[in-house]
PDB file of N, CA and C in Angstrom:
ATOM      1  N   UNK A  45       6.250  -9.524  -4.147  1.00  0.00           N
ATOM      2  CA  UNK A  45       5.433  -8.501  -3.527  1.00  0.00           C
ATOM      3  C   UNK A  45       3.969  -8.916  -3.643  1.00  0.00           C
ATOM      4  N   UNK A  46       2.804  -8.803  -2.825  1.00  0.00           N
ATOM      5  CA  UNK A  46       1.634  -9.283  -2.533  1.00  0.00           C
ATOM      6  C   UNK A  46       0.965  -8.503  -3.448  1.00  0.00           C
ATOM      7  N   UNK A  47      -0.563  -8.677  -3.699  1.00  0.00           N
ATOM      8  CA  UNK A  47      -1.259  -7.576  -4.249  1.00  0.00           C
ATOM      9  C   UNK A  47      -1.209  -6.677  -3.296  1.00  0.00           C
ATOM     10  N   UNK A  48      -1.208  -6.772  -2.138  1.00  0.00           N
ATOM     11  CA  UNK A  48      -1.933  -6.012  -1.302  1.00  0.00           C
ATOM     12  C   UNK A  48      -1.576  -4.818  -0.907  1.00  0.00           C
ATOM     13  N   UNK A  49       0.144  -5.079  -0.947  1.00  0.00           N
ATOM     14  CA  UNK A  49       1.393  -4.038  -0.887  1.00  0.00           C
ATOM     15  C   UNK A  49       0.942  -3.368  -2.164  1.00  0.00           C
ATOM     16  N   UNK A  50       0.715  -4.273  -3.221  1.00  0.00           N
ATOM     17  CA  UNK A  50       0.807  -3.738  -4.767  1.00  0.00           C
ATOM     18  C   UNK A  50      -0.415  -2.288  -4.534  1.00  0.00           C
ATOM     19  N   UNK A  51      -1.156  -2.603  -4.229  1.00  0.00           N
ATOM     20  CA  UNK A  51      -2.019  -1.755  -3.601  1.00  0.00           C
ATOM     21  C   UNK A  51      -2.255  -0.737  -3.033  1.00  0.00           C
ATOM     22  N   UNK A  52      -1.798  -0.638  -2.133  1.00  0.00           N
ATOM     23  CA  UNK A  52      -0.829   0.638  -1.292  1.00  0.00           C
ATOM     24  C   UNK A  52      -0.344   0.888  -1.635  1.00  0.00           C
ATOM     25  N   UNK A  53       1.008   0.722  -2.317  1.00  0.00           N
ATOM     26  CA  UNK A  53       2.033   1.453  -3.159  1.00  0.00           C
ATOM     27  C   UNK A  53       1.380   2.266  -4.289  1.00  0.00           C
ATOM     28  N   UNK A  54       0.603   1.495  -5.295  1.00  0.00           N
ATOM     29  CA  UNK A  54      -0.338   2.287  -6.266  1.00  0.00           C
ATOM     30  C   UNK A  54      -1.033   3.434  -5.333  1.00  0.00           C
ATOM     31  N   UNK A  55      -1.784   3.477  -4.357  1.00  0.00           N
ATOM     32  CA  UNK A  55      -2.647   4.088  -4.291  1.00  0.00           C
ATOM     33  C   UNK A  55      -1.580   5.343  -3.603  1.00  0.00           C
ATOM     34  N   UNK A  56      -0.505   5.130  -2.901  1.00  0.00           N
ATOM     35  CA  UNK A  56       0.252   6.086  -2.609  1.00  0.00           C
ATOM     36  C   UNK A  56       0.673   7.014  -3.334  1.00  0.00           C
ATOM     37  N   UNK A  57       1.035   6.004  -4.255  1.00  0.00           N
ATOM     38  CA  UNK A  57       1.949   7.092  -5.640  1.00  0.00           C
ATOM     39  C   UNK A  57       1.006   7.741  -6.411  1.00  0.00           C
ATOM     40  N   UNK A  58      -0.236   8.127  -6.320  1.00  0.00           N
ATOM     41  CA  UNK A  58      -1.296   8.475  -7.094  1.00  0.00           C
ATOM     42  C   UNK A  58      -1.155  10.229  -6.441  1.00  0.00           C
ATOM     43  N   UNK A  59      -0.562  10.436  -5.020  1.00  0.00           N
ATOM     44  CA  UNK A  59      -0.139  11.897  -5.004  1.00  0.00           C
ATOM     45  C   UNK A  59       1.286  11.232  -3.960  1.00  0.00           C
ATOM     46  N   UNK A  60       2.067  11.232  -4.487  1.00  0.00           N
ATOM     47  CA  UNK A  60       3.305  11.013  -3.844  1.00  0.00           C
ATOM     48  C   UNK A  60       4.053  11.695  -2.375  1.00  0.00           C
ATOM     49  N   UNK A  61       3.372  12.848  -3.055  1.00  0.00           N
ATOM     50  CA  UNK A  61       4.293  14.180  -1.830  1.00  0.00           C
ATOM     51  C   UNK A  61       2.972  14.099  -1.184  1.00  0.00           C
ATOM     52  N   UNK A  62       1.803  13.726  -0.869  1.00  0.00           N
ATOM     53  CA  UNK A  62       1.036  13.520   0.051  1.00  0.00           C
ATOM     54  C   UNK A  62       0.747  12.678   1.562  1.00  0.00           C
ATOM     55  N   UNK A  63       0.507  13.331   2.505  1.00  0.00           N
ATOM     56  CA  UNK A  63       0.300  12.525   3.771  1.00  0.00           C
ATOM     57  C   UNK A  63      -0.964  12.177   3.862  1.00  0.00           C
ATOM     58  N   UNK A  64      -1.226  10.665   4.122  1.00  0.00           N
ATOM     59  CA  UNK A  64      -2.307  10.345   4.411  1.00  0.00           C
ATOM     60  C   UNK A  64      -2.303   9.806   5.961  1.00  0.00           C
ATOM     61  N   UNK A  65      -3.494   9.463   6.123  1.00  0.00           N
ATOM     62  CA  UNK A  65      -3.453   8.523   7.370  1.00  0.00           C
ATOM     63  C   UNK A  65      -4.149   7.051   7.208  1.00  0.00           C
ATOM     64  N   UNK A  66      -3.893   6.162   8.317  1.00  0.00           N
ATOM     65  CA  UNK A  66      -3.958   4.810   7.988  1.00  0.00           C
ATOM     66  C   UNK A  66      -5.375   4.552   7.380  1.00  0.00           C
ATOM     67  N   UNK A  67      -6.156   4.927   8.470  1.00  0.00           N
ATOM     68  CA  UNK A  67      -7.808   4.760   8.030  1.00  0.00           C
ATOM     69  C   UNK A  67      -8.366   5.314   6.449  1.00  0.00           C
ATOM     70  N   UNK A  68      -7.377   6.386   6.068  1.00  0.00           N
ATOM     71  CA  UNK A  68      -7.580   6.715   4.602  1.00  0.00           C
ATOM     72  C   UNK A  68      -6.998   6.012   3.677  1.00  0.00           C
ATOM     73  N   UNK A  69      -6.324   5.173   3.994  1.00  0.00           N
ATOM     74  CA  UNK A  69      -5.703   4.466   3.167  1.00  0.00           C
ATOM     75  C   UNK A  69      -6.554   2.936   3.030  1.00  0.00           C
ATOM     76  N   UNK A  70      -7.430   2.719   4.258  1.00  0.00           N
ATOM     77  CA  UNK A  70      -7.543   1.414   4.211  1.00  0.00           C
ATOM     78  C   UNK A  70      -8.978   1.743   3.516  1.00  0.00           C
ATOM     79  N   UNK A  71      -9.642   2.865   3.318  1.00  0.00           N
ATOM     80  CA  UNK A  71     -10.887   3.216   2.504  1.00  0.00           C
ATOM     81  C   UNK A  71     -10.416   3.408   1.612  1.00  0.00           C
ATOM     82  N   UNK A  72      -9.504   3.885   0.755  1.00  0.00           N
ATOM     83  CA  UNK A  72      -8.944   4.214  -0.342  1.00  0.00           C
ATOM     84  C   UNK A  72      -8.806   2.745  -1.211  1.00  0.00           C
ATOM     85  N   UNK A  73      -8.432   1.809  -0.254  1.00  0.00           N
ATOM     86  CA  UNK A  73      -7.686   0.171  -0.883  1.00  0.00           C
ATOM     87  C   UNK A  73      -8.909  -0.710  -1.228  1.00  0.00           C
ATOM     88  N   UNK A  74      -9.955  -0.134   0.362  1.00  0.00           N
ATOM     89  CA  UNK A  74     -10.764  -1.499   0.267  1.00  0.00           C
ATOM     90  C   UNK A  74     -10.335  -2.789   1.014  1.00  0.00           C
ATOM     91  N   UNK A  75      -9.097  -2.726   1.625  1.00  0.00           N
ATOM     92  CA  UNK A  75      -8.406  -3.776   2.282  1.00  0.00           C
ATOM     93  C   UNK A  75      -8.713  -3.822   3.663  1.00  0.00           C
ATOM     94  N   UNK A  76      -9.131  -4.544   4.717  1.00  0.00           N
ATOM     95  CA  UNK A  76      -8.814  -4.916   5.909  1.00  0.00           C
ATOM     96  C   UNK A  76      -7.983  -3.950   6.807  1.00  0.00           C
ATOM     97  N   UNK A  77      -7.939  -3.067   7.610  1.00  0.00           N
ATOM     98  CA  UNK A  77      -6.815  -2.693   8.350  1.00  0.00           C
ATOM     99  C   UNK A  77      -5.810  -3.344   8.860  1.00  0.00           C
ATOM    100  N   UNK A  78      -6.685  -4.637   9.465  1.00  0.00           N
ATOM    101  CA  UNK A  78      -5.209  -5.662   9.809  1.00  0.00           C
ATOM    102  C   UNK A  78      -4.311  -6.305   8.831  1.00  0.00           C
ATOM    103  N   UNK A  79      -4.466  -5.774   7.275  1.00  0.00           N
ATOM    104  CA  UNK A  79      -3.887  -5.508   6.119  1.00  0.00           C
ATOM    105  C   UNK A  79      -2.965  -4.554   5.904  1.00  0.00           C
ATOM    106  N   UNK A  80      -3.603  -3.649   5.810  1.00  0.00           N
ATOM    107  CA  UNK A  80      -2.786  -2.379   5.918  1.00  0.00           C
ATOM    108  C   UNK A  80      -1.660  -1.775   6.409  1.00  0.00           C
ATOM    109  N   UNK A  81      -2.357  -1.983   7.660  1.00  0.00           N
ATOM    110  CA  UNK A  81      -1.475  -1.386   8.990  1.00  0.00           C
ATOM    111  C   UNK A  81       0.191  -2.327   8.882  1.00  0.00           C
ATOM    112  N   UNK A  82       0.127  -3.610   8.913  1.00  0.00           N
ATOM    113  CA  UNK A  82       1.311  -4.453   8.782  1.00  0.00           C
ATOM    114  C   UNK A  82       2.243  -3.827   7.546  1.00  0.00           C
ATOM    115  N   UNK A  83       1.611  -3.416   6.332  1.00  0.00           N
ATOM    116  CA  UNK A  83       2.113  -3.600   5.157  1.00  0.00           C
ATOM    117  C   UNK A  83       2.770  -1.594   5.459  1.00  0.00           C
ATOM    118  N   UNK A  84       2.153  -1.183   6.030  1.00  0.00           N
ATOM    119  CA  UNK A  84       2.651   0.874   6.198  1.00  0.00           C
ATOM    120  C   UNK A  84       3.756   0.092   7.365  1.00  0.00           C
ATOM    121  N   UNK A  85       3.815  -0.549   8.199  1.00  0.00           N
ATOM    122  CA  UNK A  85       4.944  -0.820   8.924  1.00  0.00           C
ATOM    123  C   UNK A  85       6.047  -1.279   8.258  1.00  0.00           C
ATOM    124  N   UNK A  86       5.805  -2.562   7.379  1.00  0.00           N
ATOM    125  CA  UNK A  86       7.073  -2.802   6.657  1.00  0.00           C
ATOM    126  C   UNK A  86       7.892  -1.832   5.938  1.00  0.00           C
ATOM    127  N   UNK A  87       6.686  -1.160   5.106  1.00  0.00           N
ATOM    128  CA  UNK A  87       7.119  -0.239   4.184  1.00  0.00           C
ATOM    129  C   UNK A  87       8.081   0.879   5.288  1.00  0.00           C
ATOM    130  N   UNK A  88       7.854   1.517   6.204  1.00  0.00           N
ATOM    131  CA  UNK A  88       8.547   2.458   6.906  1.00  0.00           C
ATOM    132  C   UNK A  88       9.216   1.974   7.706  1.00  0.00           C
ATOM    133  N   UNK A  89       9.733   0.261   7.915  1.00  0.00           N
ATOM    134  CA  UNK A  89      10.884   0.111   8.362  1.00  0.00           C
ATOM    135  C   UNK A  89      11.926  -0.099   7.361  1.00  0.00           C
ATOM    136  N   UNK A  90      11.789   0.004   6.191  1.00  0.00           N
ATOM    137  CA  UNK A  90      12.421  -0.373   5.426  1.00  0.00           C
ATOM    138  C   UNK A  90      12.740   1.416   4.529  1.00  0.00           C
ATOM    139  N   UNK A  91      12.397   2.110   5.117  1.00  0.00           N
ATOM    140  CA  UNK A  91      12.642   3.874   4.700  1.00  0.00           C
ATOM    141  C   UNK A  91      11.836   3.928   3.494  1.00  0.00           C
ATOM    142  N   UNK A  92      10.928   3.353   2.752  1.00  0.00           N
ATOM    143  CA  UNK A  92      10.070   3.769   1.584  1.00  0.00           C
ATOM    144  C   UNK A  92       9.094   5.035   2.139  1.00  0.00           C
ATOM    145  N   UNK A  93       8.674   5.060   3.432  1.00  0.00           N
ATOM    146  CA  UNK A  93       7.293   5.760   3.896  1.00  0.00           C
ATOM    147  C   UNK A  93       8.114   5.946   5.141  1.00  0.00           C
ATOM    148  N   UNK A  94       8.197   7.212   5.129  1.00  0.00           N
ATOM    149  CA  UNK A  94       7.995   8.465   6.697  1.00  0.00           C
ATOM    150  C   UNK A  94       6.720   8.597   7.410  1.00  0.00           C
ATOM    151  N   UNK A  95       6.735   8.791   8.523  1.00  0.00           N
ATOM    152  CA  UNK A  95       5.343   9.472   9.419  1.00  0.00           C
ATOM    153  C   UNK A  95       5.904  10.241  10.334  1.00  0.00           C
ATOM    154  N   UNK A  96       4.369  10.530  10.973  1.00  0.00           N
ATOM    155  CA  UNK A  96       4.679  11.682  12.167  1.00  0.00           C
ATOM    156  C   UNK A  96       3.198  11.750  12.538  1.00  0.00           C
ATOM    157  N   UNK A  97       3.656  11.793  14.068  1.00  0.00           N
ATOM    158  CA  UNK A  97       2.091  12.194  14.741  1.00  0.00           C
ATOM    159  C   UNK A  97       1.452  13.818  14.281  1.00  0.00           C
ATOM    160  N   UNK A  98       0.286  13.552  13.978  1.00  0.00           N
ATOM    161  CA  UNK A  98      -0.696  14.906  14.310  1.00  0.00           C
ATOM    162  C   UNK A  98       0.111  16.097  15.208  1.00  0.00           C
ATOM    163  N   UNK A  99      -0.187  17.664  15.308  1.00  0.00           N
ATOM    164  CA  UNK A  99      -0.369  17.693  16.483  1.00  0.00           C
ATOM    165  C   UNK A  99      -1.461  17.770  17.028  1.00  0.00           C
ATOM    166  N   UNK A 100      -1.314  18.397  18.924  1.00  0.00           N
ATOM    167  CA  UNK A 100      -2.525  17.816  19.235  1.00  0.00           C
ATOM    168  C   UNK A 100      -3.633  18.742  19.291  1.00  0.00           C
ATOM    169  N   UNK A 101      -3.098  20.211  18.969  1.00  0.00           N
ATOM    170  CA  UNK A 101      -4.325  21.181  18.771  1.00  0.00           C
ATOM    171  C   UNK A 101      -4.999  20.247  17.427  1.00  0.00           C
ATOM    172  N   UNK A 102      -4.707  19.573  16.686  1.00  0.00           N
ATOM    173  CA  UNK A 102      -5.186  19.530  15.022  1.00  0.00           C
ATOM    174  C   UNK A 102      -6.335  18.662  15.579  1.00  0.00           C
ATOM    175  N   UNK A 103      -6.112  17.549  16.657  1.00  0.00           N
ATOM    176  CA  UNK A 103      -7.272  16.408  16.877  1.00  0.00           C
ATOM    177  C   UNK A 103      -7.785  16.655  17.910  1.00  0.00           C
ATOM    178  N   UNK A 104      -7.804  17.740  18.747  1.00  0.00           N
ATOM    179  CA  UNK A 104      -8.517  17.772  19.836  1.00  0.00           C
ATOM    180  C   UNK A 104      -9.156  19.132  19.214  1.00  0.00           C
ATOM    181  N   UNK A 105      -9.060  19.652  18.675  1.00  0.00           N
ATOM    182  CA  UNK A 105     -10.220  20.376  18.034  1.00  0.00           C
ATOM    183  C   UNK A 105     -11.567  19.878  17.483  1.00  0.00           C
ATOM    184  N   UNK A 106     -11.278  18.580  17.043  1.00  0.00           N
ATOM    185  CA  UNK A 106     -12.515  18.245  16.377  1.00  0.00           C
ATOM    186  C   UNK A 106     -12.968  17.322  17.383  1.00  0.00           C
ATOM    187  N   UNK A 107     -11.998  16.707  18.229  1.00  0.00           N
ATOM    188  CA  UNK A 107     -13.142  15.555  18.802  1.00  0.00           C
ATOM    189  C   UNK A 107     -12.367  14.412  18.668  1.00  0.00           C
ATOM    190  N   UNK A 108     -11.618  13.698  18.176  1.00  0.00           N
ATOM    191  CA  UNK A 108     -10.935  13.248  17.427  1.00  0.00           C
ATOM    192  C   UNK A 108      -9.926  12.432  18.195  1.00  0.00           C
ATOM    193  N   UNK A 109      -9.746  10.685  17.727  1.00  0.00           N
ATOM    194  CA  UNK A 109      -8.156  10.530  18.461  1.00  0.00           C
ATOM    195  C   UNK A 109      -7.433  10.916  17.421  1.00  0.00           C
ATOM    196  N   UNK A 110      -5.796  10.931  17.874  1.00  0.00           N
ATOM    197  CA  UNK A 110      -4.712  11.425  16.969  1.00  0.00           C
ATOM    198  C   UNK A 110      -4.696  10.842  15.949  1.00  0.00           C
ATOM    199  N   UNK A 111      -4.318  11.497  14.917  1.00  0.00           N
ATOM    200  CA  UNK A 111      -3.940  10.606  13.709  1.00  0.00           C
ATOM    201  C   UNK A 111      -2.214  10.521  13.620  1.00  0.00           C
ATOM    202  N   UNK A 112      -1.822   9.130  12.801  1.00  0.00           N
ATOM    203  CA  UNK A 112      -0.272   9.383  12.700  1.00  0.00           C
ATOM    204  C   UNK A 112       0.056   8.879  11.216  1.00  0.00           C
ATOM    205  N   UNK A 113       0.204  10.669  10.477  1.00  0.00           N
ATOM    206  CA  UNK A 113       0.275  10.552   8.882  1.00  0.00           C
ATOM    207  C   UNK A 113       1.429   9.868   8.062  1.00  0.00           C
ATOM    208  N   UNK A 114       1.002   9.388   7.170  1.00  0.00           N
ATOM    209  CA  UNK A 114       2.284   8.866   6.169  1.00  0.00           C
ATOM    210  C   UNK A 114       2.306   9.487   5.089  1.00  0.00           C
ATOM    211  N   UNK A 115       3.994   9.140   4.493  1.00  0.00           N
ATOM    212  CA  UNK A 115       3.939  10.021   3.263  1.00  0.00           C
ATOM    213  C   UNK A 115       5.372   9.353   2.950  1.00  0.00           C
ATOM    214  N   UNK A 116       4.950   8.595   1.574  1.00  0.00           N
ATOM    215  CA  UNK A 116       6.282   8.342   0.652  1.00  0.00           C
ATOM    216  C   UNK A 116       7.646   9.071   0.598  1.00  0.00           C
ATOM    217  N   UNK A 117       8.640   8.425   1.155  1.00  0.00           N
ATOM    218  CA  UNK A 117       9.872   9.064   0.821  1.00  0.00           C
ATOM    219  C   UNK A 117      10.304   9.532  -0.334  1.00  0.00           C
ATOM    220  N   UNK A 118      11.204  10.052  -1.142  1.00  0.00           N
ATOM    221  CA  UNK A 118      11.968  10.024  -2.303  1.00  0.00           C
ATOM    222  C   UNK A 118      12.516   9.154  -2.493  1.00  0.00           C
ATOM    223  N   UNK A 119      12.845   8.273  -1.900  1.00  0.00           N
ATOM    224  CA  UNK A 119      13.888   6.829  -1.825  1.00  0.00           C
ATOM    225  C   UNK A 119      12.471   5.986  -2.276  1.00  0.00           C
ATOM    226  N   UNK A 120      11.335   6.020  -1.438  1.00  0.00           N
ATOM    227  CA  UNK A 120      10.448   5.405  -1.459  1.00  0.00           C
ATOM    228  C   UNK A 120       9.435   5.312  -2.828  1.00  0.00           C
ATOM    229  N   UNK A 121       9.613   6.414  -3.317  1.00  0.00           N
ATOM    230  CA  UNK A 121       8.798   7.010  -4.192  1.00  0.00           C
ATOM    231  C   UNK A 121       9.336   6.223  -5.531  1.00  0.00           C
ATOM    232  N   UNK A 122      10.904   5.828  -5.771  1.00  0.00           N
ATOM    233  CA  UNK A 122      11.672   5.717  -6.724  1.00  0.00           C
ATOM    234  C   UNK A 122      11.343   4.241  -6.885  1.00  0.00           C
ATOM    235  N   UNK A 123      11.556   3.427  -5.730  1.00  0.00           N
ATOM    236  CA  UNK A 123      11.687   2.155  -5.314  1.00  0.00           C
ATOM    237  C   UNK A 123      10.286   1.484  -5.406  1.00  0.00           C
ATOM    238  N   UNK A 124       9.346   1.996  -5.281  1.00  0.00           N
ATOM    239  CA  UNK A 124       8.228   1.760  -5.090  1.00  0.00           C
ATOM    240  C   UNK A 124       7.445   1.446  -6.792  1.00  0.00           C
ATOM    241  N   UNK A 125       7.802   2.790  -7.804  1.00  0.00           N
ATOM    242  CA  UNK A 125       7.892   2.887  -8.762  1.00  0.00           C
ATOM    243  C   UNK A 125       8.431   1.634  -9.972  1.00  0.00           C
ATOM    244  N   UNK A 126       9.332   1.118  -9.426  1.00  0.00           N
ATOM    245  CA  UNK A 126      10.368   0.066  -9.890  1.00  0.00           C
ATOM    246  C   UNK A 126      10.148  -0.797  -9.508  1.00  0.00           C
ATOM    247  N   UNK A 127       9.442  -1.071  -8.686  1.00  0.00           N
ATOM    248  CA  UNK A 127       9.413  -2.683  -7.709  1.00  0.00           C
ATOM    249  C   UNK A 127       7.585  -2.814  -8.562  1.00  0.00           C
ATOM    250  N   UNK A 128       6.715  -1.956  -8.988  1.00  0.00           N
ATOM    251  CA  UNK A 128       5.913  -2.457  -9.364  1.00  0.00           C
ATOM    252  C   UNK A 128       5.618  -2.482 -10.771  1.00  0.00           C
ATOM    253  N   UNK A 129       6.577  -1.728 -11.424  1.00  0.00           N
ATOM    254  CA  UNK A 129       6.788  -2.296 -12.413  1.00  0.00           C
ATOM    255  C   UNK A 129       7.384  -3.761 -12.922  1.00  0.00           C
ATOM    256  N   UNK A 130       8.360  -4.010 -12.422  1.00  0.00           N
ATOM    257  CA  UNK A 130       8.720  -5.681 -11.825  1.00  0.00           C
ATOM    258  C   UNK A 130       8.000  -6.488 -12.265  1.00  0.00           C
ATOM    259  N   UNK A 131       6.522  -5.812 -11.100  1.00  0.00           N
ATOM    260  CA  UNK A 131       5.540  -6.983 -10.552  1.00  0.00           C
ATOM    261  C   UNK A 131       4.738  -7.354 -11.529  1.00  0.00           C
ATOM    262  N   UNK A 132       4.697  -5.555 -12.444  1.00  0.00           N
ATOM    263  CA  UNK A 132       3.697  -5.971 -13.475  1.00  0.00           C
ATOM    264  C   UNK A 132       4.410  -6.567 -14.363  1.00  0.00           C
ATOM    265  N   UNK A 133       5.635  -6.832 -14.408  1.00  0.00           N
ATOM    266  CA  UNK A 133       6.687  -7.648 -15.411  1.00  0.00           C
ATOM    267  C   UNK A 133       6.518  -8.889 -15.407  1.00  0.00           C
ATOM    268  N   UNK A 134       6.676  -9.286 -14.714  1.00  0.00           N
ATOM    269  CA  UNK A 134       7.078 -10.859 -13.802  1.00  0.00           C
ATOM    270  C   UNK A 134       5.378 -11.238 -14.426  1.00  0.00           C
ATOM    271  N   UNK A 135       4.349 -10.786 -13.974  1.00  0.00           N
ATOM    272  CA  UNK A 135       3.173 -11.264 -13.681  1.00  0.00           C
ATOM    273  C   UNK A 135       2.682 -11.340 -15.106  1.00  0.00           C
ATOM    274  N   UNK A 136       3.184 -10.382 -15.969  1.00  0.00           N
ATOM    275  CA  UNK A 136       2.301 -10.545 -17.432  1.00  0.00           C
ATOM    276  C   UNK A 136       3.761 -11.631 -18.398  1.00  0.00           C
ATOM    277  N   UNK A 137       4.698 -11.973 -17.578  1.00  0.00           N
ATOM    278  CA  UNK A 137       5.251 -13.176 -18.238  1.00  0.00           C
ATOM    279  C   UNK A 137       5.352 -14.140 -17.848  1.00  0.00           C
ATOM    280  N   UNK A 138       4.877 -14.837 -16.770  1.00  0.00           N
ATOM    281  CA  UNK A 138       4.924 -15.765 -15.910  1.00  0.00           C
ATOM    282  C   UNK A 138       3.604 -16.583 -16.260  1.00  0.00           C
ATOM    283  N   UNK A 139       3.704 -17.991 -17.490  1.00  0.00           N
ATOM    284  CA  UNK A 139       2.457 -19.032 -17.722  1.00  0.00           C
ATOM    285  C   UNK A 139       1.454 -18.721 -16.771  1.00  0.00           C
ATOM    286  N   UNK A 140       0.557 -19.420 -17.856  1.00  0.00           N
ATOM    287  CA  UNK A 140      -0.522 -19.730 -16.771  1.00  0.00           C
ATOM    288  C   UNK A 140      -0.301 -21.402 -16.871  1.00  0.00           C
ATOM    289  N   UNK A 141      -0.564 -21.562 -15.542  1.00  0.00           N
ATOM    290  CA  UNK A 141      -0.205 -23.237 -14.886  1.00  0.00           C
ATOM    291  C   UNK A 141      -1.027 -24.558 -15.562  1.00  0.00           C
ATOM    292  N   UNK A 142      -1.242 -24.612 -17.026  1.00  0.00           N
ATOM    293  CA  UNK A 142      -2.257 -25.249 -17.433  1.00  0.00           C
ATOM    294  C   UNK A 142      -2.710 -26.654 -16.956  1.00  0.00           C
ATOM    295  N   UNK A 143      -1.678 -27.318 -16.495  1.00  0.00           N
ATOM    296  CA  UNK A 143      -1.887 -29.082 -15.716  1.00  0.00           C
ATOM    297  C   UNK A 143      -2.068 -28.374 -14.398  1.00  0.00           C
ATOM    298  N   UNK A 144      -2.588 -27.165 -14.267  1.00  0.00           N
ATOM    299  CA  UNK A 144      -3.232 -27.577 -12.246  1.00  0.00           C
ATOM    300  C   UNK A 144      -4.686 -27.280 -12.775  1.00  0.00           C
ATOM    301  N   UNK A 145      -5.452 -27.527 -14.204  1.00  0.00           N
ATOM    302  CA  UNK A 145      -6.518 -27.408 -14.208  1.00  0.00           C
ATOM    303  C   UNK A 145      -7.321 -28.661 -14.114  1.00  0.00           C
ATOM    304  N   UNK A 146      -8.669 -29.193 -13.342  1.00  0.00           N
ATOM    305  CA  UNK A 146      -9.090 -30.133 -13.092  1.00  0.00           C
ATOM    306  C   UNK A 146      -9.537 -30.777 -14.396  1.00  0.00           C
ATOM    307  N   UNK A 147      -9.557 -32.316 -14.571  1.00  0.00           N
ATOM    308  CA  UNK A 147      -9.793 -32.975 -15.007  1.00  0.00           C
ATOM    309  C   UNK A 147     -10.596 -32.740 -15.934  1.00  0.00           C
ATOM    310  N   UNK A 148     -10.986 -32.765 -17.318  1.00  0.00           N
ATOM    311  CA  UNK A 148     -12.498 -32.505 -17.791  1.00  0.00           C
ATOM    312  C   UNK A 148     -12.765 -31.601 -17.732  1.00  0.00           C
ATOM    313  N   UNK A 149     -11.765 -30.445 -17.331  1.00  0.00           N
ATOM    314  CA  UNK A 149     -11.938 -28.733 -18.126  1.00  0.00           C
ATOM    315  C   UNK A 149     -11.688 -28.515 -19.234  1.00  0.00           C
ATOM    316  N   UNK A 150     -11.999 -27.871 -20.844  1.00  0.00           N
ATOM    317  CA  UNK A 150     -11.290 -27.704 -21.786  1.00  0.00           C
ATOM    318  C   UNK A 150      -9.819 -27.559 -21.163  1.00  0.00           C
ATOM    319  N   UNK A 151      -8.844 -27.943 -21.913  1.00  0.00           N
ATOM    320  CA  UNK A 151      -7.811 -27.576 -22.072  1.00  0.00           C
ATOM    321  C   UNK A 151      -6.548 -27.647 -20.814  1.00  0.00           C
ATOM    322  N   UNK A 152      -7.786 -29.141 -19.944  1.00  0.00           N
ATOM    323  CA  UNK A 152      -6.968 -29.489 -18.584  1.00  0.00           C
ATOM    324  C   UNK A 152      -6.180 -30.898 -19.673  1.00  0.00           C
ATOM    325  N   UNK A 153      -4.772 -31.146 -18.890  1.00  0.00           N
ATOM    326  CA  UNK A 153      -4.267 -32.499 -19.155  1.00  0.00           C
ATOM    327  C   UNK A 153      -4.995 -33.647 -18.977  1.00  0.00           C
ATOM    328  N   UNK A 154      -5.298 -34.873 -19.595  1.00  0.00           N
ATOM    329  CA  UNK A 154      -6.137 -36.068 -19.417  1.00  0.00           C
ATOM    330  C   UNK A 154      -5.396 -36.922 -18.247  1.00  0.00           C
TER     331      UNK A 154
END
């Protein structure tokens, strides 16, 4: 799993039963939209994250194009939970690569 997913998923599960929308999410991350947006697709083809369009009294009241909200499944919520724990598993036991350090660094191979 990427940071980037790692990312989104954290920032999701921070209110679970909450709908956001994409643009709040990609201010929330700090990430790129053309980040984002790919990574809320995977996630909701894969049933972690539900959506649904606005309706359209909600965005034509303000001015507004539509928004189309997301919101963690229960499946999603569980899975999501577990998969980054994993990550933080894997990642705080997994060496650090000491011979890919250059030449004439402390503690590179000669």
């Amino acid at each position: 799993m990427t940071l980037q997913t790692q990312m989104v998923l954290r920032q999701a599960l921070l209110e679970p039963a909450r709908e956001w929308y994409g643009l709040e999410m990609v201010q929330a991350t700090g990430l790129p939209s053309g980040t984002v947006y790919p990574i809320i697709t995977r996630l909701e083809e894969c049933g972690w994250i539900a959506s649904r369009w606005e309706d359209a009294a909600e965005h034509e009241d303000t001015g507004r194009p539509r928004r189309r909200y997301y919101e963690l499944t229960p499946e999603g919520t569980q899975a999501a939970r577990l998969a980054l724990a994993k990550a933080h598993q894997n990642r705080a036991t997994t060496p650090v690569p000491w011979g890919s350090l250059r030449p004439g660094t402390p503690g590179a191979s000669p």
